[in-house]
Tab-separated table of C-alpha atoms in Angstrom:
chain	number	residue	atom	x	y	z
A	29	UNK	CA	-8.734	14.466	74.819
A	30	UNK	CA	-11.980	15.968	73.571
A	31	UNK	CA	-13.242	19.457	73.041
A	32	UNK	CA	-15.510	21.598	70.882
A	33	UNK	CA	-15.768	20.582	67.255
A	34	UNK	CA	-13.768	22.322	64.540
A	35	UNK	CA	-16.596	24.751	63.814
A	36	UNK	CA	-16.318	26.153	67.343
A	37	UNK	CA	-12.585	26.766	67.657
A	38	UNK	CA	-12.461	30.336	66.425
A	39	UNK	CA	-10.911	31.582	63.202
A	40	UNK	CA	-8.088	29.225	62.303
A	41	UNK	CA	-5.004	31.012	60.938
A	42	UNK	CA	-4.177	28.262	58.463
A	43	UNK	CA	-5.621	25.699	56.083
A	44	UNK	CA	-3.679	22.839	54.557
A	45	UNK	CA	-4.187	20.877	51.361
A	46	UNK	CA	-1.361	18.537	50.581
A	47	UNK	CA	1.119	19.949	49.756
A	48	UNK	CA	0.215	23.601	50.055
A	49	UNK	CA	-0.407	25.731	53.121
A	50	UNK	CA	-2.550	28.847	53.194
A	51	UNK	CA	-2.191	31.420	55.965
A	52	UNK	CA	-4.393	34.333	56.963
A	53	UNK	CA	-2.271	37.440	56.578
A	54	UNK	CA	-2.616	38.680	60.146
A	55	UNK	CA	-0.962	41.965	59.209
A	56	UNK	CA	-4.150	42.908	57.365
A	57	UNK	CA	-6.601	42.098	60.152
A	58	UNK	CA	-9.138	43.336	61.128
A	59	UNK	CA	-9.621	45.438	57.982
A	60	UNK	CA	-9.346	42.587	55.506
A	61	UNK	CA	-9.113	38.789	55.478
A	62	UNK	CA	-6.470	37.792	52.958
A	63	UNK	CA	-4.925	34.361	52.469
A	64	UNK	CA	-1.311	33.808	51.420
A	65	UNK	CA	-0.196	30.600	49.718
A	66	UNK	CA	2.870	28.804	51.100
A	67	UNK	CA	4.505	26.223	48.842
A	68	UNK	CA	8.119	26.151	50.085
A	69	UNK	CA	9.923	26.217	53.445
A	70	UNK	CA	11.445	29.576	52.468
A	71	UNK	CA	7.976	31.041	52.011
A	72	UNK	CA	6.937	29.636	55.385
A	73	UNK	CA	9.996	31.214	57.005
A	74	UNK	CA	9.240	34.547	55.369
A	75	UNK	CA	5.654	34.396	56.612
A	76	UNK	CA	6.875	33.743	60.163
A	77	UNK	CA	9.517	36.459	60.050
A	78	UNK	CA	7.209	39.130	58.630
A	79	UNK	CA	4.346	38.358	61.041
A	80	UNK	CA	1.922	36.970	58.467
A	81	UNK	CA	1.540	34.260	61.119
A	82	UNK	CA	2.497	34.749	64.770
A	83	UNK	CA	1.938	33.097	68.111
A	84	UNK	CA	4.292	30.358	69.281
A	85	UNK	CA	2.053	27.305	68.603
A	86	UNK	CA	0.990	28.604	65.171
A	87	UNK	CA	4.612	29.319	64.283
A	88	UNK	CA	5.545	25.742	65.163
A	89	UNK	CA	2.775	24.188	63.091
A	90	UNK	CA	3.545	26.521	60.179
A	91	UNK	CA	7.181	25.400	60.254
A	92	UNK	CA	6.095	21.753	60.209
A	93	UNK	CA	3.838	22.304	57.220
A	94	UNK	CA	6.587	24.326	55.555
A	95	UNK	CA	8.930	21.341	55.755
A	96	UNK	CA	6.173	19.057	54.493
A	97	UNK	CA	5.945	21.117	51.290
A	98	UNK	CA	9.334	19.682	50.281
A	99	UNK	CA	7.662	16.346	49.523
A	100	UNK	CA	10.231	13.949	48.023
A	101	UNK	CA	12.902	16.681	47.926
A	102	UNK	CA	13.128	16.157	51.673
A	103	UNK	CA	15.293	13.087	50.988
A	104	UNK	CA	18.133	15.411	49.953
A	105	UNK	CA	20.164	16.166	53.088
A	106	UNK	CA	21.431	19.483	51.739
A	107	UNK	CA	17.936	20.667	50.863
A	108	UNK	CA	16.537	19.554	54.222
A	109	UNK	CA	19.294	21.201	56.243
A	110	UNK	CA	18.958	24.457	54.338
A	111	UNK	CA	15.193	24.464	54.870
A	112	UNK	CA	15.545	23.818	58.596
A	113	UNK	CA	18.217	26.510	58.951
A	114	UNK	CA	16.089	29.066	57.114
A	115	UNK	CA	13.079	28.346	59.317
A	116	UNK	CA	15.151	28.397	62.511
A	117	UNK	CA	16.470	31.849	61.620
A	118	UNK	CA	12.993	33.333	61.140
A	119	UNK	CA	12.276	34.204	64.807
A	120	UNK	CA	14.472	33.341	67.801
A	121	UNK	CA	12.243	33.479	70.891
A	122	UNK	CA	9.379	31.044	70.247
A	123	UNK	CA	10.739	27.631	71.212
A	124	UNK	CA	7.810	25.861	69.498
A	125	UNK	CA	9.513	26.690	66.207
A	126	UNK	CA	12.625	24.700	67.114
A	127	UNK	CA	10.549	21.924	68.685
A	128	UNK	CA	8.638	21.519	65.419
A	129	UNK	CA	11.781	21.453	63.301
A	130	UNK	CA	13.323	18.801	65.558
A	131	UNK	CA	10.182	16.662	65.551
A	132	UNK	CA	9.905	16.788	61.764
A	133	UNK	CA	13.615	15.951	61.458
A	134	UNK	CA	13.235	12.918	63.704
A	135	UNK	CA	10.229	11.735	61.694
A	136	UNK	CA	12.156	12.174	58.449
A	137	UNK	CA	14.961	9.979	59.774
A	138	UNK	CA	12.489	7.278	60.803
A	139	UNK	CA	10.814	7.281	57.392
A	140	UNK	CA	14.111	7.175	55.523
A	141	UNK	CA	15.373	4.321	57.702
A	142	UNK	CA	12.221	2.332	56.928
A	143	UNK	CA	12.334	3.234	53.204
A	144	UNK	CA	8.841	4.663	53.616
A	145	UNK	CA	6.721	7.222	51.776
A	146	UNK	CA	8.567	10.407	52.728
A	147	UNK	CA	6.237	12.985	51.201
A	148	UNK	CA	3.054	11.630	52.744
A	149	UNK	CA	4.784	10.627	55.959
A	150	UNK	CA	5.999	14.167	56.610
A	151	UNK	CA	2.598	15.579	55.696
A	152	UNK	CA	0.935	13.199	58.148
A	153	UNK	CA	3.342	14.256	60.901
A	154	UNK	CA	2.595	17.947	60.341
A	155	UNK	CA	-1.133	17.215	60.269
A	156	UNK	CA	-0.800	15.300	63.533
A	157	UNK	CA	0.994	18.246	65.148
A	158	UNK	CA	-1.784	20.547	63.968
A	159	UNK	CA	-4.512	18.329	65.432
A	160	UNK	CA	-2.564	17.762	68.649
A	161	UNK	CA	-2.158	21.496	69.164
A	162	UNK	CA	-5.913	22.038	69.015
A	163	UNK	CA	-6.525	19.248	71.507
A	164	UNK	CA	-3.828	20.656	73.803
A	165	UNK	CA	-5.563	24.014	73.668
A	166	UNK	CA	-8.835	22.431	74.767
A	167	UNK	CA	-6.998	20.886	77.734
A	168	UNK	CA	-5.290	24.181	78.591
A	169	UNK	CA	-8.697	25.843	78.558
A	170	UNK	CA	-10.183	23.313	80.944
A	171	UNK	CA	-7.207	23.422	83.297
A	172	UNK	CA	-7.094	27.201	83.334
A	173	UNK	CA	-10.816	27.583	83.890
A	174	UNK	CA	-10.528	25.237	86.885
A	175	UNK	CA	-7.856	27.533	88.358
A	176	UNK	CA	-10.109	30.611	88.143
A	177	UNK	CA	-12.795	30.058	90.733
A	178	UNK	CA	-16.130	31.796	91.027
A	179	UNK	CA	-18.584	33.327	88.596
A	180	UNK	CA	-18.920	36.666	86.833
A	181	UNK	CA	-15.154	36.721	86.199
A	182	UNK	CA	-13.434	39.523	84.284
A	183	UNK	CA	-10.136	38.396	82.783
A	184	UNK	CA	-7.416	40.674	81.461
A	185	UNK	CA	-5.223	39.363	78.664
A	186	UNK	CA	-2.300	40.772	76.697
A	187	UNK	CA	-1.376	40.357	73.029
A	188	UNK	CA	-3.179	37.555	71.172
A	189	UNK	CA	-3.001	33.979	72.451
A	190	UNK	CA	-6.146	32.767	70.765
A	191	UNK	CA	-7.221	30.764	67.757
A	192	UNK	CA	-5.137	33.010	65.493
A	193	UNK	CA	-1.979	32.212	67.469
A	194	UNK	CA	-2.520	28.447	67.526
A	195	UNK	CA	-4.209	25.716	65.536
A	196	UNK	CA	-7.510	26.772	67.083
A	197	UNK	CA	-9.221	27.728	70.361
A	198	UNK	CA	-6.121	29.305	71.904
A	199	UNK	CA	-4.007	29.096	75.051
A	200	UNK	CA	-4.836	32.176	77.141
A	201	UNK	CA	-7.988	32.686	75.083
A	202	UNK	CA	-8.667	28.969	75.430
A	203	UNK	CA	-9.012	29.562	79.163
A	204	UNK	CA	-11.248	32.542	78.499
A	205	UNK	CA	-13.377	30.636	75.986
A	206	UNK	CA	-13.822	27.784	78.453
A	207	UNK	CA	-14.975	30.232	81.151
A	208	UNK	CA	-17.404	31.698	78.614
A	209	UNK	CA	-18.675	28.230	77.699
A	210	UNK	CA	-19.238	27.492	81.388
A	211	UNK	CA	-21.192	30.736	81.836
A	212	UNK	CA	-18.661	32.138	84.312
A	213	UNK	CA	-17.143	34.923	82.192
A	214	UNK	CA	-18.406	38.471	82.615
A	215	UNK	CA	-15.989	40.101	80.200
A	216	UNK	CA	-12.508	40.132	78.712
A	217	UNK	CA	-10.264	43.171	79.019
A	218	UNK	CA	-7.832	43.117	76.099
A	219	UNK	CA	-4.830	45.427	76.000
A	220	UNK	CA	-4.125	47.018	72.636
A	221	UNK	CA	-0.549	45.591	72.791
A	222	UNK	CA	1.662	48.167	71.184
A	223	UNK	CA	3.550	48.543	68.963
A	224	UNK	CA	2.071	45.815	66.737
A	225	UNK	CA	-1.460	46.102	68.151
A	226	UNK	CA	-2.162	42.367	68.382
A	227	UNK	CA	-4.732	42.932	71.112
A	228	UNK	CA	-6.561	45.696	69.288
A	229	UNK	CA	-6.386	44.124	65.836
A	230	UNK	CA	-6.555	40.415	66.586
A	231	UNK	CA	-7.861	39.553	70.059
A	232	UNK	CA	-10.864	41.855	69.895
A	233	UNK	CA	-11.610	40.737	66.333
A	234	UNK	CA	-11.599	37.012	67.029
A	235	UNK	CA	-13.569	37.324	70.295
A	236	UNK	CA	-16.205	39.440	68.564
A	237	UNK	CA	-16.419	36.750	65.852
A	238	UNK	CA	-17.360	34.276	68.604
A	239	UNK	CA	-19.669	36.631	70.570
A	240	UNK	CA	-17.352	36.712	73.598
A	241	UNK	CA	-17.750	40.061	75.458
A	242	UNK	CA	-14.546	42.083	75.183
A	243	UNK	CA	-13.443	45.603	76.090
A	244	UNK	CA	-10.310	47.108	74.558
A	245	UNK	CA	-7.916	48.917	76.902
A	246	UNK	CA	-5.128	51.323	76.004
A	247	UNK	CA	-1.968	49.656	77.323
A	248	UNK	CA	-1.415	52.302	80.048
A	249	UNK	CA	-4.990	51.822	81.328
A	250	UNK	CA	-4.365	48.281	82.563
A	251	UNK	CA	-2.953	49.471	85.866
A	252	UNK	CA	-5.962	51.670	86.546
A	253	UNK	CA	-8.343	48.820	85.704
A	254	UNK	CA	-6.541	46.499	88.124
A	255	UNK	CA	-6.381	49.133	90.864
A	256	UNK	CA	-10.110	49.851	90.551
A	257	UNK	CA	-10.968	46.190	91.065
A	258	UNK	CA	-12.151	45.589	87.522
A	259	UNK	CA	-9.931	42.516	87.012
A	260	UNK	CA	-10.452	39.042	88.514
A	261	UNK	CA	-7.351	37.477	86.951
A	262	UNK	CA	-4.677	38.055	84.328
A	263	UNK	CA	-4.127	35.251	81.796
A	264	UNK	CA	-1.395	35.429	79.151
A	265	UNK	CA	0.318	33.050	76.766
A	266	UNK	CA	4.052	32.361	76.424
A	267	UNK	CA	6.594	31.914	73.669
A	268	UNK	CA	9.117	30.146	75.869
A	269	UNK	CA	9.089	28.932	79.484
A	270	UNK	CA	12.444	28.325	81.161
A	271	UNK	CA	13.158	25.438	83.527
A	272	UNK	CA	12.626	27.655	86.581
A	273	UNK	CA	9.229	28.881	85.353
A	274	UNK	CA	10.334	32.214	83.903
A	275	UNK	CA	8.058	32.988	80.969
A	276	UNK	CA	8.802	35.024	77.855
A	277	UNK	CA	5.742	36.680	76.351
A	278	UNK	CA	4.863	39.812	74.418
A	279	UNK	CA	6.574	42.963	75.667
A	280	UNK	CA	4.488	44.493	78.452
A	281	UNK	CA	3.642	41.186	80.106
A	282	UNK	CA	6.161	41.726	82.904
A	283	UNK	CA	4.540	45.079	83.698
A	284	UNK	CA	1.155	43.402	84.070
A	285	UNK	CA	2.645	40.730	86.336
A	286	UNK	CA	4.093	43.389	88.638
A	287	UNK	CA	0.746	45.206	88.738
A	288	UNK	CA	-1.111	41.978	89.465
A	289	UNK	CA	1.216	41.130	92.337
A	290	UNK	CA	0.914	44.642	93.789
A	291	UNK	CA	-2.881	44.370	93.851
A	292	UNK	CA	-3.253	40.716	94.819
A	293	UNK	CA	-4.601	39.577	91.444
A	294	UNK	CA	-3.705	36.042	90.249
A	295	UNK	CA	-1.448	35.966	87.202
A	296	UNK	CA	-1.565	32.841	85.021
A	297	UNK	CA	0.631	31.762	82.109
A	298	UNK	CA	-1.096	29.364	79.691
A	299	UNK	CA	0.877	27.348	77.138
A	300	UNK	CA	1.382	23.833	75.743
A	301	UNK	CA	4.167	21.634	77.077
A	302	UNK	CA	6.056	22.228	73.814
A	303	UNK	CA	6.661	25.810	74.989
A	304	UNK	CA	8.720	24.592	77.976
A	305	UNK	CA	12.457	24.722	77.273
A	306	UNK	CA	14.389	22.908	79.986
A	307	UNK	CA	17.663	23.849	78.288
A	308	UNK	CA	17.021	27.441	79.390
A	309	UNK	CA	17.746	27.282	83.110
A	310	UNK	CA	16.350	30.747	83.837
A	311	UNK	CA	14.734	33.625	82.029
A	312	UNK	CA	18.153	35.172	81.479
A	313	UNK	CA	18.878	32.354	79.016
A	314	UNK	CA	15.879	33.093	76.789
A	315	UNK	CA	16.860	34.911	73.570
A	316	UNK	CA	14.814	38.074	73.058
A	317	UNK	CA	13.996	39.170	69.538
A	318	UNK	CA	14.648	42.843	68.743
A	319	UNK	CA	12.435	43.975	65.884
A	320	UNK	CA	12.544	46.810	63.380
A	321	UNK	CA	12.340	50.420	64.542
A	322	UNK	CA	9.728	51.007	61.838
A	323	UNK	CA	7.147	49.112	63.905
A	324	UNK	CA	7.397	51.903	66.504
A	325	UNK	CA	8.057	54.856	64.215
A	326	UNK	CA	5.184	54.044	61.834
A	327	UNK	CA	1.720	52.531	61.751
A	328	UNK	CA	0.493	51.192	58.411
A	329	UNK	CA	3.055	53.356	56.650
A	330	UNK	CA	2.155	56.564	58.482
A	331	UNK	CA	4.786	58.190	60.680
A	332	UNK	CA	3.913	58.488	64.376
A	333	UNK	CA	7.314	59.841	65.502
A	334	UNK	CA	9.964	62.078	63.941
A	335	UNK	CA	12.309	60.486	61.439
A	336	UNK	CA	15.664	59.652	62.981
A	337	UNK	CA	14.267	58.951	66.450
A	338	UNK	CA	16.232	56.222	68.248
A	339	UNK	CA	14.124	53.135	69.017
A	340	UNK	CA	14.540	50.052	71.189
A	341	UNK	CA	11.904	47.531	70.124
A	342	UNK	CA	12.142	44.202	71.997
A	343	UNK	CA	9.321	41.890	70.965
A	344	UNK	CA	9.220	40.093	74.326
A	345	UNK	CA	9.992	40.457	77.993
A	346	UNK	CA	10.445	37.794	80.669
A	347	UNK	CA	8.252	37.423	83.746
A	348	UNK	CA	10.134	35.805	86.653
A	349	UNK	CA	8.573	32.821	88.418
A	350	UNK	CA	7.908	34.663	91.668
A	351	UNK	CA	5.295	36.804	89.890
A	352	UNK	CA	3.416	33.851	88.373
A	353	UNK	CA	0.556	32.266	90.300
A	354	UNK	CA	0.350	29.103	88.167
A	355	UNK	CA	1.560	27.847	84.810
A	356	UNK	CA	-1.329	26.233	82.965
A	357	UNK	CA	-0.223	23.428	80.634
A	358	UNK	CA	-2.232	20.936	78.629
A	359	UNK	CA	-0.961	18.276	81.039
A	360	UNK	CA	-2.134	20.114	84.144
A	361	UNK	CA	-1.644	23.047	86.493
A	362	UNK	CA	1.906	23.682	87.701
A	363	UNK	CA	2.300	25.545	90.977
A	364	UNK	CA	5.454	27.067	92.499
A	365	UNK	CA	8.169	26.033	92.769
A	366	UNK	CA	7.782	25.360	89.059
A	367	UNK	CA	10.973	23.431	88.306
A	368	UNK	CA	9.936	19.912	89.344
A	369	UNK	CA	6.486	20.160	87.777
A	370	UNK	CA	7.799	21.491	84.478
A	371	UNK	CA	10.468	18.792	84.305
A	372	UNK	CA	7.914	16.076	84.981
A	373	UNK	CA	5.539	17.505	82.364
A	374	UNK	CA	8.234	17.521	79.676
A	375	UNK	CA	9.314	13.970	80.573
A	376	UNK	CA	5.753	12.706	80.437
A	377	UNK	CA	5.160	14.432	77.099
A	378	UNK	CA	8.278	12.869	75.552
A	379	UNK	CA	7.125	9.357	76.473
A	380	UNK	CA	3.626	9.647	74.978
């Protein structure tokens, strides 16, 4: 798999120097670029839980690097189990997190069985996952761009599924970047993505860094934009895809899928194979994270609603398969019915 070089993949959210990870504090963007040092699995878990790093692929790679910081301490079963449990508890919806923990655990067992170099072996595994994620994003971009025919395309996206949410390039934004590279992108419409404002703070920022034309929409304006014919396609990422093709993504995604279907606009979900969870038969089996009321009641410490207001703050919703035009994976384009294609993609990935 090939793609643009590292200098062209957008702003990477992480940098690794054995055995320390540094993460861009995405809570501070776009006002300031700050880096936070991660030297233990507990610090990695805290960074995931508090949204220093977010986006399913980036969460997975961060967890892998977090485990690699243990170095030779990873030989202690109690220490390893505690580290894995702490990471697994950080956020429940993104399946990439659990995939990464399992892959690192399997690699640890192999190294221990061979009496190998545990510290460097785990670091190499995390580094491989990082590099693989970038290459998968390139493939997702190519596959998604092939699905969106024509020129002068305007693509609407929700939340941030770009370089900041991955190891580079992006999933949904990988598709958009590939269209831009091919000269077929007119513009991106990015929703602000309340209540955490990932679209306003992150998607617009990283696309402007790369000179990709982007227009910010208030969340409620998406329907009007679609109705007025301003949108060629909707492309979003996913934090977990069930066996039937149901896709969990940032809250508000389901609304966009309904709008797209009503107006005959294709709706694409772009994600790596590691986001597919065949153990979740349907979307009803996907755990949905409920986050703090403060994210709705406040913005950067300033109240935006009266104290004591009741809040329901789900971080994700689930789009059912009948509203999805195609699921774009690194391994290819999956069309409805999604079940057989997703199963085959996971099986193929596990045998690589």
